[in-house]
Amino acid sequence: METPSLNLHRQEFGDPKNKDQVLSLAEAHELLNAWVLNDRLKVHMKQVGHLMKEYAIQEGLSSLEAHKWHLAGLLHDADWDQWPDQHCRKIIEELEARSIDPEIIRAIACHGPRYFGVEPRTRMDKMLYAFDELSGLVHAYSLMRPEGYAGMEVKGVKKRLKDKTFAAQVSREDIDDAAQRAEINLEDLIAFVVAKQSSTDLN
Ligand SMILES: [Fe+2]
Ligand SMILES: [Fe+2]
């Protein structure tokens, strides 16, 4: 998706004094709708946002924390549609200008370590990276199944992962790398994505 020239050449983002400063969900959707014209990309961003929020809730985090996770997922590709050569620099600078919590900005900055050159550190960083590509592959799989998400099994997803011609743009290397960094078993990660993506209709 991205090219090496997207390296951000820094590891710190935002200002610590903006901790807990967030966009409301309405503000985030406004930004998303203004910046992203591609409906498929919008669905992807909403799906990743949903996964992030659900994971934070499952981990017992507060509603403010879960909202931050949600925002990171929801906005991580905000600049990809119109400004692919500035991905993800533009959204980072926008959120910095809006004085948003640095944790959210940093999570967005490390959703592709190979491209942006930023190492995932926190749980939020690692899970955004872990969900990003896998979410897209699972969704592509649902679109080719007549029954969509109904009855989807982990082993079916694993078969598609092995078949490099299926959703060929999805980086298997990144999925494995992300699961390792998050110290989460790939089967468990797939099961979570399937369960949470199937239970919501974001189209
Ligand atoms: Fe991206
Ligand atoms: Fe993405």
PDB file of C-alpha atoms and ligand atoms in Angstrom:
ATOM      1  CA  MET A   1       0.000   0.000   0.000  1.00  0.00           C
ATOM      2  CA  GLU A   2       2.673   2.474   1.073  1.00  0.00           C
ATOM      3  CA  THR A   3       6.158   3.255  -0.206  1.00  0.00           C
ATOM      4  CA  PRO A   4       9.415   3.632   1.791  1.00  0.00           C
ATOM      5  CA  SER A   5       9.474   7.405   1.253  1.00  0.00           C
ATOM      6  CA  LEU A   6       6.679   7.698   3.807  1.00  0.00           C
ATOM      7  CA  ASN A   7       9.212   7.399   6.642  1.00  0.00           C
ATOM      8  CA  LEU A   8       8.266   9.946   9.302  1.00  0.00           C
ATOM      9  CA  HIS A   9      11.815  10.268  10.692  1.00  0.00           C
ATOM     10  CA  ARG A  10      10.637  10.733  14.247  1.00  0.00           C
ATOM     11  CA  GLN A  11       9.401   8.584  17.131  1.00  0.00           C
ATOM     12  CA  GLU A  12       7.494  11.102  19.272  1.00  0.00           C
ATOM     13  CA  PHE A  13       4.177  12.639  18.355  1.00  0.00           C
ATOM     14  CA  GLY A  14       1.842  15.185  19.855  1.00  0.00           C
ATOM     15  CA  ASP A  15       2.311  16.991  23.150  1.00  0.00           C
ATOM     16  CA  PRO A  16       2.100  15.176  26.522  1.00  0.00           C
ATOM     17  CA  LYS A  17       0.144  18.099  27.945  1.00  0.00           C
ATOM     18  CA  ASN A  18      -2.733  17.167  25.614  1.00  0.00           C
ATOM     19  CA  LYS A  19      -3.263  13.826  27.353  1.00  0.00           C
ATOM     20  CA  ASP A  20      -6.939  12.822  27.288  1.00  0.00           C
ATOM     21  CA  GLN A  21      -7.799  15.483  24.684  1.00  0.00           C
ATOM     22  CA  VAL A  22      -9.995  13.725  22.161  1.00  0.00           C
ATOM     23  CA  LEU A  23     -12.283  14.386  19.226  1.00  0.00           C
ATOM     24  CA  SER A  24     -15.919  13.499  19.767  1.00  0.00           C
ATOM     25  CA  LEU A  25     -17.204  10.685  17.608  1.00  0.00           C
ATOM     26  CA  ALA A  26     -19.171  13.249  15.574  1.00  0.00           C
ATOM     27  CA  GLU A  27     -16.000  15.314  14.999  1.00  0.00           C
ATOM     28  CA  ALA A  28     -14.087  12.209  13.952  1.00  0.00           C
ATOM     29  CA  HIS A  29     -16.791  11.224  11.476  1.00  0.00           C
ATOM     30  CA  GLU A  30     -16.865  14.757  10.128  1.00  0.00           C
ATOM     31  CA  LEU A  31     -13.132  14.610   9.466  1.00  0.00           C
ATOM     32  CA  LEU A  32     -13.416  11.145   7.968  1.00  0.00           C
ATOM     33  CA  ASN A  33     -16.221  12.176   5.637  1.00  0.00           C
ATOM     34  CA  ALA A  34     -14.435  15.352   4.573  1.00  0.00           C
ATOM     35  CA  TRP A  35     -11.138  13.624   3.817  1.00  0.00           C
ATOM     36  CA  VAL A  36     -12.148  10.184   2.595  1.00  0.00           C
ATOM     37  CA  LEU A  37     -14.187   9.966  -0.594  1.00  0.00           C
ATOM     38  CA  ASN A  38     -13.721   6.252  -1.231  1.00  0.00           C
ATOM     39  CA  ASP A  39     -16.542   4.266   0.356  1.00  0.00           C
ATOM     40  CA  ARG A  40     -14.535   1.055   0.639  1.00  0.00           C
ATOM     41  CA  LEU A  41     -11.818   2.866   2.526  1.00  0.00           C
ATOM     42  CA  LYS A  42     -14.442   4.389   4.838  1.00  0.00           C
ATOM     43  CA  VAL A  43     -15.748   0.907   5.620  1.00  0.00           C
ATOM     44  CA  HIS A  44     -12.193  -0.288   6.325  1.00  0.00           C
ATOM     45  CA  MET A  45     -11.524   2.596   8.714  1.00  0.00           C
ATOM     46  CA  LYS A  46     -14.824   2.074  10.531  1.00  0.00           C
ATOM     47  CA  GLN A  47     -14.150  -1.641  10.823  1.00  0.00           C
ATOM     48  CA  VAL A  48     -10.692  -1.105  12.274  1.00  0.00           C
ATOM     49  CA  GLY A  49     -12.124   1.531  14.639  1.00  0.00           C
ATOM     50  CA  HIS A  50     -14.782  -0.915  15.759  1.00  0.00           C
ATOM     51  CA  LEU A  51     -12.219  -3.675  16.360  1.00  0.00           C
ATOM     52  CA  MET A  52     -10.052  -1.301  18.389  1.00  0.00           C
ATOM     53  CA  LYS A  53     -12.963  -0.166  20.546  1.00  0.00           C
ATOM     54  CA  GLU A  54     -14.183  -3.717  21.133  1.00  0.00           C
ATOM     55  CA  TYR A  55     -10.696  -4.918  22.018  1.00  0.00           C
ATOM     56  CA  ALA A  56     -10.218  -2.098  24.529  1.00  0.00           C
ATOM     57  CA  ILE A  57     -13.575  -2.962  26.107  1.00  0.00           C
ATOM     58  CA  GLN A  58     -12.632  -6.638  26.266  1.00  0.00           C
ATOM     59  CA  GLU A  59      -9.397  -5.652  28.008  1.00  0.00           C
ATOM     60  CA  GLY A  60     -11.415  -3.826  30.667  1.00  0.00           C
ATOM     61  CA  LEU A  61     -10.175  -0.334  29.753  1.00  0.00           C
ATOM     62  CA  SER A  62     -12.202   2.749  30.709  1.00  0.00           C
ATOM     63  CA  SER A  63     -14.687   4.253  28.290  1.00  0.00           C
ATOM     64  CA  LEU A  64     -12.317   7.183  27.669  1.00  0.00           C
ATOM     65  CA  GLU A  65      -9.512   4.758  26.803  1.00  0.00           C
ATOM     66  CA  ALA A  66     -11.832   2.706  24.577  1.00  0.00           C
ATOM     67  CA  HIS A  67     -12.823   5.936  22.814  1.00  0.00           C
ATOM     68  CA  LYS A  68      -9.147   6.751  22.185  1.00  0.00           C
ATOM     69  CA  TRP A  69      -8.603   3.275  20.720  1.00  0.00           C
ATOM     70  CA  HIS A  70     -11.717   3.798  18.583  1.00  0.00           C
ATOM     71  CA  LEU A  71     -10.412   7.142  17.267  1.00  0.00           C
ATOM     72  CA  ALA A  72      -6.996   5.708  16.393  1.00  0.00           C
ATOM     73  CA  GLY A  73      -8.654   2.980  14.313  1.00  0.00           C
ATOM     74  CA  LEU A  74     -11.225   5.247  12.784  1.00  0.00           C
ATOM     75  CA  LEU A  75      -8.723   7.840  11.563  1.00  0.00           C
ATOM     76  CA  HIS A  76      -5.599   5.787  10.812  1.00  0.00           C
ATOM     77  CA  ASP A  77      -6.005   5.983   7.004  1.00  0.00           C
ATOM     78  CA  ALA A  78      -7.733   9.384   6.842  1.00  0.00           C
ATOM     79  CA  ASP A  79      -5.183  10.830   4.397  1.00  0.00           C
ATOM     80  CA  TRP A  80      -4.676   7.710   2.264  1.00  0.00           C
ATOM     81  CA  ASP A  81      -7.458   8.425  -0.215  1.00  0.00           C
ATOM     82  CA  GLN A  82      -6.620  11.956  -1.319  1.00  0.00           C
ATOM     83  CA  TRP A  83      -2.984  12.319  -0.310  1.00  0.00           C
ATOM     84  CA  PRO A  84      -1.360   8.864  -0.578  1.00  0.00           C
ATOM     85  CA  ASP A  85       2.108  10.405  -0.854  1.00  0.00           C
ATOM     86  CA  GLN A  86       1.561  12.126   2.508  1.00  0.00           C
ATOM     87  CA  HIS A  87       0.187   9.034   4.295  1.00  0.00           C
ATOM     88  CA  CYS A  88       0.162   9.184   7.382  1.00  0.00           C
ATOM     89  CA  ARG A  89       2.002  12.468   7.887  1.00  0.00           C
ATOM     90  CA  LYS A  90      -1.018  14.586   7.034  1.00  0.00           C
ATOM     91  CA  ILE A  91      -3.426  13.102   9.554  1.00  0.00           C
ATOM     92  CA  ILE A  92      -0.723  13.198  12.238  1.00  0.00           C
ATOM     93  CA  GLU A  93      -0.113  16.897  11.636  1.00  0.00           C
ATOM     94  CA  GLU A  94      -3.862  17.569  11.652  1.00  0.00           C
ATOM     95  CA  LEU A  95      -4.331  15.829  15.005  1.00  0.00           C
ATOM     96  CA  GLU A  96      -1.261  17.574  16.429  1.00  0.00           C
ATOM     97  CA  ALA A  97      -2.707  20.929  15.300  1.00  0.00           C
ATOM     98  CA  ARG A  98      -5.957  20.022  17.022  1.00  0.00           C
ATOM     99  CA  SER A  99      -4.062  19.247  20.266  1.00  0.00           C
ATOM    100  CA  ILE A 100      -5.193  15.622  20.429  1.00  0.00           C
ATOM    101  CA  ASP A 101      -3.848  13.081  22.937  1.00  0.00           C
ATOM    102  CA  PRO A 102      -0.355  11.975  21.811  1.00  0.00           C
ATOM    103  CA  GLU A 103      -1.196   8.309  22.400  1.00  0.00           C
ATOM    104  CA  ILE A 104      -3.790   8.385  19.620  1.00  0.00           C
ATOM    105  CA  ILE A 105      -1.436  10.176  17.241  1.00  0.00           C
ATOM    106  CA  ARG A 106       1.429   7.816  17.956  1.00  0.00           C
ATOM    107  CA  ALA A 107      -0.742   4.729  17.429  1.00  0.00           C
ATOM    108  CA  ILE A 108      -1.681   6.061  13.991  1.00  0.00           C
ATOM    109  CA  ALA A 109       1.980   6.804  13.253  1.00  0.00           C
ATOM    110  CA  CYS A 110       2.999   3.193  13.809  1.00  0.00           C
ATOM    111  CA  HIS A 111       0.332   1.291  11.904  1.00  0.00           C
ATOM    112  CA  GLY A 112       2.963   0.397   9.299  1.00  0.00           C
ATOM    113  CA  PRO A 113       6.445   0.214  10.868  1.00  0.00           C
ATOM    114  CA  ARG A 114       8.056  -0.806   7.564  1.00  0.00           C
ATOM    115  CA  TYR A 115       6.769   2.342   5.883  1.00  0.00           C
ATOM    116  CA  PHE A 116       6.578   4.992   8.577  1.00  0.00           C
ATOM    117  CA  GLY A 117       9.664   3.899  10.513  1.00  0.00           C
ATOM    118  CA  VAL A 118       7.904   4.145  13.860  1.00  0.00           C
ATOM    119  CA  GLU A 119       8.115   1.267  16.323  1.00  0.00           C
ATOM    120  CA  PRO A 120       4.865   0.188  18.021  1.00  0.00           C
ATOM    121  CA  ARG A 121       5.327   0.490  21.804  1.00  0.00           C
ATOM    122  CA  THR A 122       1.993   0.600  23.608  1.00  0.00           C
ATOM    123  CA  ARG A 123      -0.812  -1.933  23.511  1.00  0.00           C
ATOM    124  CA  MET A 124      -2.835   0.553  21.439  1.00  0.00           C
ATOM    125  CA  ASP A 125       0.029   0.886  18.919  1.00  0.00           C
ATOM    126  CA  LYS A 126       0.445  -2.862  18.597  1.00  0.00           C
ATOM    127  CA  MET A 127      -3.222  -3.733  18.262  1.00  0.00           C
ATOM    128  CA  LEU A 128      -3.861  -1.107  15.573  1.00  0.00           C
ATOM    129  CA  TYR A 129      -0.993  -2.589  13.557  1.00  0.00           C
ATOM    130  CA  ALA A 130      -2.315  -6.111  14.240  1.00  0.00           C
ATOM    131  CA  PHE A 131      -5.887  -5.376  13.156  1.00  0.00           C
ATOM    132  CA  ASP A 132      -5.195  -3.233  10.085  1.00  0.00           C
ATOM    133  CA  GLU A 133      -4.273  -5.708   7.348  1.00  0.00           C
ATOM    134  CA  LEU A 134      -6.108  -8.689   8.851  1.00  0.00           C
ATOM    135  CA  SER A 135      -9.365  -6.737   9.008  1.00  0.00           C
ATOM    136  CA  GLY A 136      -9.112  -6.035   5.281  1.00  0.00           C
ATOM    137  CA  LEU A 137      -8.407  -9.649   4.401  1.00  0.00           C
ATOM    138  CA  VAL A 138     -11.311 -10.942   6.502  1.00  0.00           C
ATOM    139  CA  HIS A 139     -13.638  -8.393   4.926  1.00  0.00           C
ATOM    140  CA  ALA A 140     -12.498  -9.343   1.403  1.00  0.00           C
ATOM    141  CA  TYR A 141     -13.198 -12.969   2.307  1.00  0.00           C
ATOM    142  CA  SER A 142     -16.723 -12.080   3.509  1.00  0.00           C
ATOM    143  CA  LEU A 143     -17.427 -10.346   0.184  1.00  0.00           C
ATOM    144  CA  MET A 144     -16.570 -13.451  -1.823  1.00  0.00           C
ATOM    145  CA  ARG A 145     -18.654 -15.795   0.360  1.00  0.00           C
ATOM    146  CA  PRO A 146     -22.330 -16.000  -0.685  1.00  0.00           C
ATOM    147  CA  GLU A 147     -23.233 -16.116   3.009  1.00  0.00           C
ATOM    148  CA  GLY A 148     -20.938 -13.201   3.907  1.00  0.00           C
ATOM    149  CA  TYR A 149     -19.742 -13.461   7.505  1.00  0.00           C
ATOM    150  CA  ALA A 150     -22.296 -16.112   8.494  1.00  0.00           C
ATOM    151  CA  GLY A 151     -20.593 -19.366   9.436  1.00  0.00           C
ATOM    152  CA  MET A 152     -17.111 -17.978   8.687  1.00  0.00           C
ATOM    153  CA  GLU A 153     -14.438 -20.075  10.362  1.00  0.00           C
ATOM    154  CA  VAL A 154     -10.872 -19.343  11.428  1.00  0.00           C
ATOM    155  CA  LYS A 155      -9.578 -22.149   9.219  1.00  0.00           C
ATOM    156  CA  GLY A 156     -11.250 -20.580   6.156  1.00  0.00           C
ATOM    157  CA  VAL A 157      -9.463 -17.296   6.873  1.00  0.00           C
ATOM    158  CA  LYS A 158      -6.161 -19.146   7.352  1.00  0.00           C
ATOM    159  CA  LYS A 159      -6.604 -20.780   3.951  1.00  0.00           C
ATOM    160  CA  ARG A 160      -7.041 -17.333   2.357  1.00  0.00           C
ATOM    161  CA  LEU A 161      -3.963 -16.110   4.192  1.00  0.00           C
ATOM    162  CA  LYS A 162      -1.938 -18.944   2.689  1.00  0.00           C
ATOM    163  CA  ASP A 163      -3.319 -18.254  -0.796  1.00  0.00           C
ATOM    164  CA  LYS A 164      -1.138 -15.303  -1.789  1.00  0.00           C
ATOM    165  CA  THR A 165      -3.264 -14.599  -4.864  1.00  0.00           C
ATOM    166  CA  PHE A 166      -6.275 -13.834  -2.649  1.00  0.00           C
ATOM    167  CA  ALA A 167      -6.423 -10.137  -1.653  1.00  0.00           C
ATOM    168  CA  ALA A 168      -2.853  -9.977  -2.917  1.00  0.00           C
ATOM    169  CA  GLN A 169      -2.365  -6.397  -1.678  1.00  0.00           C
ATOM    170  CA  VAL A 170      -2.732  -7.552   1.936  1.00  0.00           C
ATOM    171  CA  SER A 171       0.735  -8.013   3.410  1.00  0.00           C
ATOM    172  CA  ARG A 172       0.992 -11.458   5.053  1.00  0.00           C
ATOM    173  CA  GLU A 173       4.404 -10.418   6.319  1.00  0.00           C
ATOM    174  CA  ASP A 174       2.880  -7.485   8.218  1.00  0.00           C
ATOM    175  CA  ILE A 175       0.114  -9.674   9.671  1.00  0.00           C
ATOM    176  CA  ASP A 176       2.669 -12.155  11.062  1.00  0.00           C
ATOM    177  CA  ASP A 177       4.980  -9.399  12.273  1.00  0.00           C
ATOM    178  CA  ALA A 178       2.111  -7.561  13.979  1.00  0.00           C
ATOM    179  CA  ALA A 179       0.759 -10.676  15.725  1.00  0.00           C
ATOM    180  CA  GLN A 180       4.254 -11.449  16.999  1.00  0.00           C
ATOM    181  CA  ARG A 181       4.802  -7.947  18.308  1.00  0.00           C
ATOM    182  CA  ALA A 182       1.384  -7.961  19.991  1.00  0.00           C
ATOM    183  CA  GLU A 183       2.226 -11.405  21.422  1.00  0.00           C
ATOM    184  CA  ILE A 184      -1.136 -12.662  20.303  1.00  0.00           C
ATOM    185  CA  ASN A 185      -1.808 -16.018  18.738  1.00  0.00           C
ATOM    186  CA  LEU A 186      -2.836 -15.609  15.087  1.00  0.00           C
ATOM    187  CA  GLU A 187      -5.856 -17.938  15.490  1.00  0.00           C
ATOM    188  CA  ASP A 188      -7.140 -15.891  18.433  1.00  0.00           C
ATOM    189  CA  LEU A 189      -6.628 -12.664  16.507  1.00  0.00           C
ATOM    190  CA  ILE A 190      -8.532 -14.031  13.490  1.00  0.00           C
ATOM    191  CA  ALA A 191     -11.356 -15.318  15.714  1.00  0.00           C
ATOM    192  CA  PHE A 192     -11.698 -11.889  17.327  1.00  0.00           C
ATOM    193  CA  VAL A 193     -11.763 -10.072  13.970  1.00  0.00           C
ATOM    194  CA  VAL A 194     -14.339 -12.472  12.502  1.00  0.00           C
ATOM    195  CA  ALA A 195     -16.586 -12.282  15.577  1.00  0.00           C
ATOM    196  CA  LYS A 196     -16.516  -8.502  15.885  1.00  0.00           C
ATOM    197  CA  GLN A 197     -16.681  -7.679  12.185  1.00  0.00           C
ATOM    198  CA  SER A 198     -19.583 -10.051  11.602  1.00  0.00           C
ATOM    199  CA  SER A 199     -21.629  -8.579  14.433  1.00  0.00           C
ATOM    200  CA  THR A 200     -21.662  -5.095  13.009  1.00  0.00           C
ATOM    201  CA  ASP A 201     -22.951  -3.580   9.819  1.00  0.00           C
ATOM    202  CA  LEU A 202     -20.903  -0.546   8.918  1.00  0.00           C
ATOM    203  CA  ASN A 203     -21.823  -0.307   5.264  1.00  0.00           C
TER     204      ASN A 203
HETATM  205 FE    FE B   1      -2.369   2.876   6.173  1.00  0.00          FE
HETATM  206 FE    FE B   2      -5.657   0.612   7.138  1.00  0.00          FE
END
